[in-house]
């Protein structure tokens, strides 16, 4: 099942990378702003780096300083990497890690557009990071750890690459209560960040078990239905007659071009139907996660 999930996530996010979604679409911009990005931040990076996939803004709370090395897990088009690179300045280093080849290609193209010289992107899974032990000052991530089948392995990898005293600053999705079985068992719900989430207390416990101290997992109070705004972008496609599914990654297929336009409408329709009957906010939360590796 783990391999099935990984392949489904890789396939769906590969389609999103080819979809042409960007800050130039009002819906995509609205999603980013709803989860904490300022207009100035979005204007400072290539528009294609933002595809409406965030559930927070980890660079706003990571306390990044000039000269630091920061790593973004599941870096996508490079949104948080580019923002982090500006904060750590040329003396620092911003590294993106993503398992989807299409996302890495997009991010590297965006890096050329950005003019930043202190960024790099690596193709790898976040449970096997291509980084040396104790080589990183800060690890960030944005709505990605929930997609990893083996979260314990991810937590241990983060602890491995962080320097003593290094920190974790993550935006993610976590559960406030158990999902209904039909929602929790749906693979498309997993790809859309819902079913892969773990309870808030399990998140805390997992980081503590991995050796972290000062662990906090805080409900940001953000409305997860903000994802529905992605369907209101006039430059993409008209809003469907049915109620929005509320998941940017699931509905992005409507804006796809070329091969990415071939989407499985039956699967999309199933998830949309599930989310018409269940308010995601009743079960899940956008959380801010903080932790420190002891010295």
Short mmCIF file of C-alpha atoms in Angstrom, two decimals:
data_model
loop_
_atom_site.label_atom_id
_atom_site.label_comp_id
_atom_site.label_asym_id
_atom_site.label_seq_id
_atom_site.Cartn_x
_atom_site.Cartn_y
_atom_site.Cartn_z
CA UNK A 1 0.00 0.00 0.00
CA UNK A 2 2.91 2.32 0.75
CA UNK A 3 4.23 2.02 -2.82
CA UNK A 4 0.73 2.56 -4.20
CA UNK A 5 0.35 5.77 -2.20
CA UNK A 6 3.80 7.02 -3.22
CA UNK A 7 3.10 6.42 -6.91
CA UNK A 8 -0.33 8.08 -6.67
CA UNK A 9 1.15 11.15 -4.99
CA UNK A 10 4.01 11.34 -7.49
CA UNK A 11 1.63 11.00 -10.45
CA UNK A 12 -0.85 13.60 -9.23
CA UNK A 13 1.76 16.19 -8.26
CA UNK A 14 3.54 15.58 -11.55
CA UNK A 15 0.32 16.60 -13.27
CA UNK A 16 0.07 19.70 -11.10
CA UNK A 17 3.63 20.68 -12.06
CA UNK A 18 2.61 20.60 -15.74
CA UNK A 19 -0.72 22.36 -15.19
CA UNK A 20 0.45 25.96 -15.57
CA UNK A 21 -0.98 27.01 -12.19
CA UNK A 22 0.67 30.17 -10.84
CA UNK A 23 0.21 33.35 -8.85
CA UNK A 24 -1.00 34.90 -12.10
CA UNK A 25 -4.30 33.07 -11.49
CA UNK A 26 -6.37 34.95 -8.92
CA UNK A 27 -7.59 31.74 -7.28
CA UNK A 28 -4.06 30.45 -6.76
CA UNK A 29 -2.96 33.80 -5.33
CA UNK A 30 -5.99 33.83 -3.02
CA UNK A 31 -5.12 30.39 -1.63
CA UNK A 32 -1.54 31.47 -0.86
CA UNK A 33 -2.70 34.67 0.81
CA UNK A 34 -5.30 32.76 2.84
CA UNK A 35 -2.50 30.65 4.30
CA UNK A 36 -0.24 33.56 5.24
CA UNK A 37 1.76 34.76 2.23
CA UNK A 38 1.85 38.50 1.68
CA UNK A 39 1.40 40.07 -1.77
CA UNK A 40 4.97 41.37 -1.53
CA UNK A 41 6.33 37.88 -0.86
CA UNK A 42 4.45 36.41 -3.80
CA UNK A 43 5.61 39.24 -6.06
CA UNK A 44 9.24 38.65 -5.10
CA UNK A 45 9.45 35.14 -6.60
CA UNK A 46 8.58 33.55 -9.97
CA UNK A 47 4.79 33.26 -10.30
CA UNK A 48 5.07 29.59 -11.27
CA UNK A 49 6.65 28.74 -7.92
CA UNK A 50 3.21 29.07 -6.28
CA UNK A 51 0.60 26.52 -7.34
CA UNK A 52 -1.89 26.88 -4.49
CA UNK A 53 -0.65 23.80 -2.61
CA UNK A 54 0.28 25.42 0.71
CA UNK A 55 -1.41 25.09 4.09
CA UNK A 56 0.71 27.74 5.81
CA UNK A 57 3.83 29.87 5.43
CA UNK A 58 6.73 28.20 7.27
CA UNK A 59 9.30 30.82 6.27
CA UNK A 60 7.32 33.41 8.23
CA UNK A 61 7.86 31.53 11.50
CA UNK A 62 11.19 29.77 10.99
CA UNK A 63 13.30 32.70 12.22
CA UNK A 64 15.77 32.29 9.38
CA UNK A 65 19.04 34.22 9.68
CA UNK A 66 21.74 35.25 7.21
CA UNK A 67 24.30 32.52 6.59
CA UNK A 68 22.07 29.60 7.59
CA UNK A 69 21.41 26.43 5.61
CA UNK A 70 17.70 25.67 5.29
CA UNK A 71 16.08 22.63 3.69
CA UNK A 72 12.51 22.47 2.38
CA UNK A 73 10.94 18.99 2.35
CA UNK A 74 8.62 18.56 -0.64
CA UNK A 75 9.70 21.80 -2.25
CA UNK A 76 7.39 21.68 -5.29
CA UNK A 77 7.93 24.64 -7.59
CA UNK A 78 10.26 26.30 -5.09
CA UNK A 79 7.93 28.76 -3.34
CA UNK A 80 9.39 28.42 0.15
CA UNK A 81 12.93 27.78 -1.07
CA UNK A 82 13.04 31.13 -2.87
CA UNK A 83 11.60 33.00 0.10
CA UNK A 84 14.05 31.26 2.43
CA UNK A 85 16.97 32.04 0.12
CA UNK A 86 16.29 35.75 0.45
CA UNK A 87 16.16 35.48 4.24
CA UNK A 88 19.45 33.56 4.58
CA UNK A 89 21.03 35.93 2.03
CA UNK A 90 23.86 34.96 -0.38
CA UNK A 91 26.02 33.73 2.50
CA UNK A 92 23.36 31.13 3.30
CA UNK A 93 21.96 28.19 1.36
CA UNK A 94 18.39 27.13 0.56
CA UNK A 95 17.87 23.51 -0.53
CA UNK A 96 14.71 21.94 -1.92
CA UNK A 97 13.99 18.20 -1.88
CA UNK A 98 11.12 16.67 -3.89
CA UNK A 99 10.41 13.17 -5.21
CA UNK A 100 8.56 14.32 -8.34
CA UNK A 101 10.80 14.83 -11.40
CA UNK A 102 8.36 17.33 -12.96
CA UNK A 103 8.44 19.46 -9.82
CA UNK A 104 12.24 19.43 -9.71
CA UNK A 105 12.40 20.51 -13.36
CA UNK A 106 9.90 23.29 -12.72
CA UNK A 107 11.76 24.46 -9.61
CA UNK A 108 15.10 24.56 -11.41
CA UNK A 109 13.55 26.59 -14.23
CA UNK A 110 12.08 28.95 -11.66
CA UNK A 111 15.50 29.25 -10.02
CA UNK A 112 16.94 30.54 -13.29
CA UNK A 113 14.16 33.14 -13.49
CA UNK A 114 14.69 34.20 -9.87
CA UNK A 115 18.34 35.16 -10.32
CA UNK A 116 19.13 33.67 -6.90
CA UNK A 117 22.50 31.95 -6.66
CA UNK A 118 22.11 30.27 -3.26
CA UNK A 119 19.38 27.74 -4.13
CA UNK A 120 19.53 24.10 -5.21
CA UNK A 121 17.03 21.30 -5.75
CA UNK A 122 17.44 17.53 -5.30
CA UNK A 123 15.28 14.65 -6.51
CA UNK A 124 14.73 12.38 -3.50
CA UNK A 125 12.11 11.20 -1.04
CA UNK A 126 11.90 13.01 2.28
CA UNK A 127 12.48 9.81 4.27
CA UNK A 128 15.92 9.39 2.63
CA UNK A 129 17.46 12.85 2.38
CA UNK A 130 20.58 13.33 0.22
CA UNK A 131 22.23 15.41 2.93
CA UNK A 132 25.07 14.89 5.39
CA UNK A 133 24.56 14.36 9.10
CA UNK A 134 24.33 17.56 11.17
CA UNK A 135 24.62 19.82 8.13
CA UNK A 136 21.41 21.89 8.33
CA UNK A 137 20.33 24.78 10.57
CA UNK A 138 16.61 24.64 9.84
CA UNK A 139 14.17 22.25 8.14
CA UNK A 140 10.89 23.60 6.77
CA UNK A 141 8.03 21.93 4.94
CA UNK A 142 4.61 22.93 3.70
CA UNK A 143 1.73 20.44 3.58
CA UNK A 144 3.96 17.52 2.58
CA UNK A 145 4.87 15.39 5.61
CA UNK A 146 1.20 14.36 5.82
CA UNK A 147 1.68 12.67 2.44
CA UNK A 148 4.61 10.49 3.58
CA UNK A 149 3.57 6.88 4.36
CA UNK A 150 6.37 6.45 6.92
CA UNK A 151 6.31 9.62 9.00
CA UNK A 152 8.56 8.14 11.70
CA UNK A 153 11.31 7.72 9.09
CA UNK A 154 10.83 11.34 8.00
CA UNK A 155 11.11 12.60 11.59
CA UNK A 156 14.31 10.60 12.14
CA UNK A 157 15.81 11.89 8.88
CA UNK A 158 15.09 15.46 9.92
CA UNK A 159 16.81 14.82 13.26
CA UNK A 160 19.78 13.27 11.45
CA UNK A 161 20.48 16.19 9.10
CA UNK A 162 19.89 18.97 11.65
CA UNK A 163 22.83 20.37 13.56
CA UNK A 164 22.61 20.22 17.36
CA UNK A 165 20.41 23.15 18.26
CA UNK A 166 18.88 23.12 14.78
CA UNK A 167 15.15 23.56 14.42
CA UNK A 168 12.08 22.37 12.57
CA UNK A 169 9.40 24.82 11.37
CA UNK A 170 6.63 23.14 9.41
CA UNK A 171 3.14 23.89 8.13
CA UNK A 172 1.09 20.74 7.77
CA UNK A 173 -2.31 19.08 8.05
CA UNK A 174 -3.13 17.09 11.20
CA UNK A 175 -6.28 15.47 12.46
CA UNK A 176 -8.47 16.81 15.24
CA UNK A 177 -10.54 13.61 15.28
CA UNK A 178 -10.81 10.37 13.34
CA UNK A 179 -11.93 10.56 9.74
CA UNK A 180 -15.06 8.74 8.61
CA UNK A 181 -13.94 5.37 7.14
CA UNK A 182 -15.05 6.17 3.59
CA UNK A 183 -13.03 9.38 3.62
CA UNK A 184 -10.01 7.99 5.44
CA UNK A 185 -9.74 4.98 3.12
CA UNK A 186 -9.99 6.93 -0.12
CA UNK A 187 -6.69 7.10 -2.01
CA UNK A 188 -7.62 10.38 -3.69
CA UNK A 189 -8.27 11.88 -0.29
CA UNK A 190 -4.73 10.81 0.64
CA UNK A 191 -3.29 12.53 -2.43
CA UNK A 192 -5.27 15.62 -1.45
CA UNK A 193 -3.64 15.72 2.02
CA UNK A 194 -6.58 14.53 4.11
CA UNK A 195 -6.31 10.79 4.74
CA UNK A 196 -2.52 10.91 5.12
CA UNK A 197 -2.74 13.20 8.13
CA UNK A 198 -2.17 11.88 11.64
CA UNK A 199 -3.70 13.08 14.92
CA UNK A 200 -2.15 16.20 16.44
CA UNK A 201 -1.02 14.27 19.52
CA UNK A 202 0.58 11.54 17.37
CA UNK A 203 2.51 14.28 15.55
CA UNK A 204 3.87 15.55 18.87
CA UNK A 205 4.66 12.03 20.06
CA UNK A 206 6.43 11.11 16.81
CA UNK A 207 8.76 14.11 16.96
CA UNK A 208 9.52 13.50 20.63
CA UNK A 209 10.32 9.85 19.91
CA UNK A 210 12.68 10.97 17.14
CA UNK A 211 14.66 12.91 19.76
CA UNK A 212 13.26 16.43 19.43
CA UNK A 213 12.69 18.82 22.32
CA UNK A 214 10.36 21.80 22.79
CA UNK A 215 7.83 20.20 20.41
CA UNK A 216 4.74 22.25 19.59
CA UNK A 217 1.93 21.39 17.18
CA UNK A 218 -0.44 24.35 17.10
CA UNK A 219 -3.75 24.65 15.24
CA UNK A 220 -3.38 27.77 13.09
CA UNK A 221 -7.14 28.21 12.79
CA UNK A 222 -6.88 28.60 9.01
CA UNK A 223 -9.93 27.57 6.99
CA UNK A 224 -9.04 24.49 4.92
CA UNK A 225 -11.93 25.31 2.61
CA UNK A 226 -9.74 28.13 1.29
CA UNK A 227 -8.56 25.57 -1.27
CA UNK A 228 -11.91 25.96 -3.00
CA UNK A 229 -10.76 29.40 -4.16
CA UNK A 230 -8.53 27.70 -6.69
CA UNK A 231 -11.61 27.00 -8.81
CA UNK A 232 -12.59 30.66 -9.08
CA UNK A 233 -9.70 31.64 -11.33
CA UNK A 234 -11.09 33.09 -14.55
CA UNK A 235 -7.88 32.40 -16.46
CA UNK A 236 -8.25 28.70 -15.80
CA UNK A 237 -11.68 27.20 -16.18
CA UNK A 238 -15.18 28.19 -15.06
CA UNK A 239 -16.34 27.02 -11.64
CA UNK A 240 -18.16 23.68 -11.92
CA UNK A 241 -21.86 23.49 -11.33
CA UNK A 242 -21.30 21.20 -8.37
CA UNK A 243 -19.90 22.27 -5.00
CA UNK A 244 -16.08 22.67 -5.07
CA UNK A 245 -14.18 19.71 -3.69
CA UNK A 246 -11.96 22.01 -1.67
CA UNK A 247 -8.62 20.47 -2.64
CA UNK A 248 -6.32 22.35 -4.97
CA UNK A 249 -4.29 19.33 -5.99
CA UNK A 250 -7.40 17.38 -6.92
CA UNK A 251 -9.09 20.12 -8.90
CA UNK A 252 -5.95 21.38 -10.63
CA UNK A 253 -6.61 19.03 -13.54
CA UNK A 254 -9.21 21.43 -14.92
CA UNK A 255 -6.42 23.88 -15.69
CA UNK A 256 -4.02 21.36 -17.16
CA UNK A 257 -2.59 21.52 -20.63
CA UNK A 258 -1.20 18.77 -22.85
CA UNK A 259 -0.80 15.37 -21.12
CA UNK A 260 -1.75 16.86 -17.74
CA UNK A 261 -5.25 17.49 -19.10
CA UNK A 262 -5.96 13.77 -19.04
CA UNK A 263 -7.43 13.30 -15.58
CA UNK A 264 -9.48 10.55 -14.02
CA UNK A 265 -12.85 12.27 -13.75
CA UNK A 266 -14.42 9.34 -11.88
CA UNK A 267 -11.89 9.57 -9.05
CA UNK A 268 -12.24 13.34 -8.91
CA UNK A 269 -16.01 13.05 -8.82
CA UNK A 270 -15.82 10.52 -5.97
CA UNK A 271 -13.68 12.78 -3.80
CA UNK A 272 -15.81 15.81 -4.62
CA UNK A 273 -18.87 13.85 -3.53
CA UNK A 274 -17.19 12.82 -0.27
CA UNK A 275 -16.20 16.40 0.52
CA UNK A 276 -19.67 17.71 -0.18
CA UNK A 277 -20.84 15.52 2.68
CA UNK A 278 -17.96 16.17 5.07
CA UNK A 279 -16.53 19.54 6.13
CA UNK A 280 -12.76 19.02 6.29
CA UNK A 281 -12.48 21.58 9.09
CA UNK A 282 -14.50 19.27 11.34
CA UNK A 283 -11.79 16.64 11.18
CA UNK A 284 -8.49 18.29 10.23
CA UNK A 285 -6.50 21.43 10.94
CA UNK A 286 -3.73 23.43 9.36
CA UNK A 287 -1.04 23.24 12.03
CA UNK A 288 2.22 25.03 12.76
CA UNK A 289 4.86 22.58 13.95
CA UNK A 290 7.96 23.61 15.91
CA UNK A 291 10.74 21.47 17.38
CA UNK A 292 14.41 21.73 18.32
CA UNK A 293 17.20 19.14 18.13
CA UNK A 294 18.93 19.14 21.52
CA UNK A 295 22.55 20.27 21.67
#
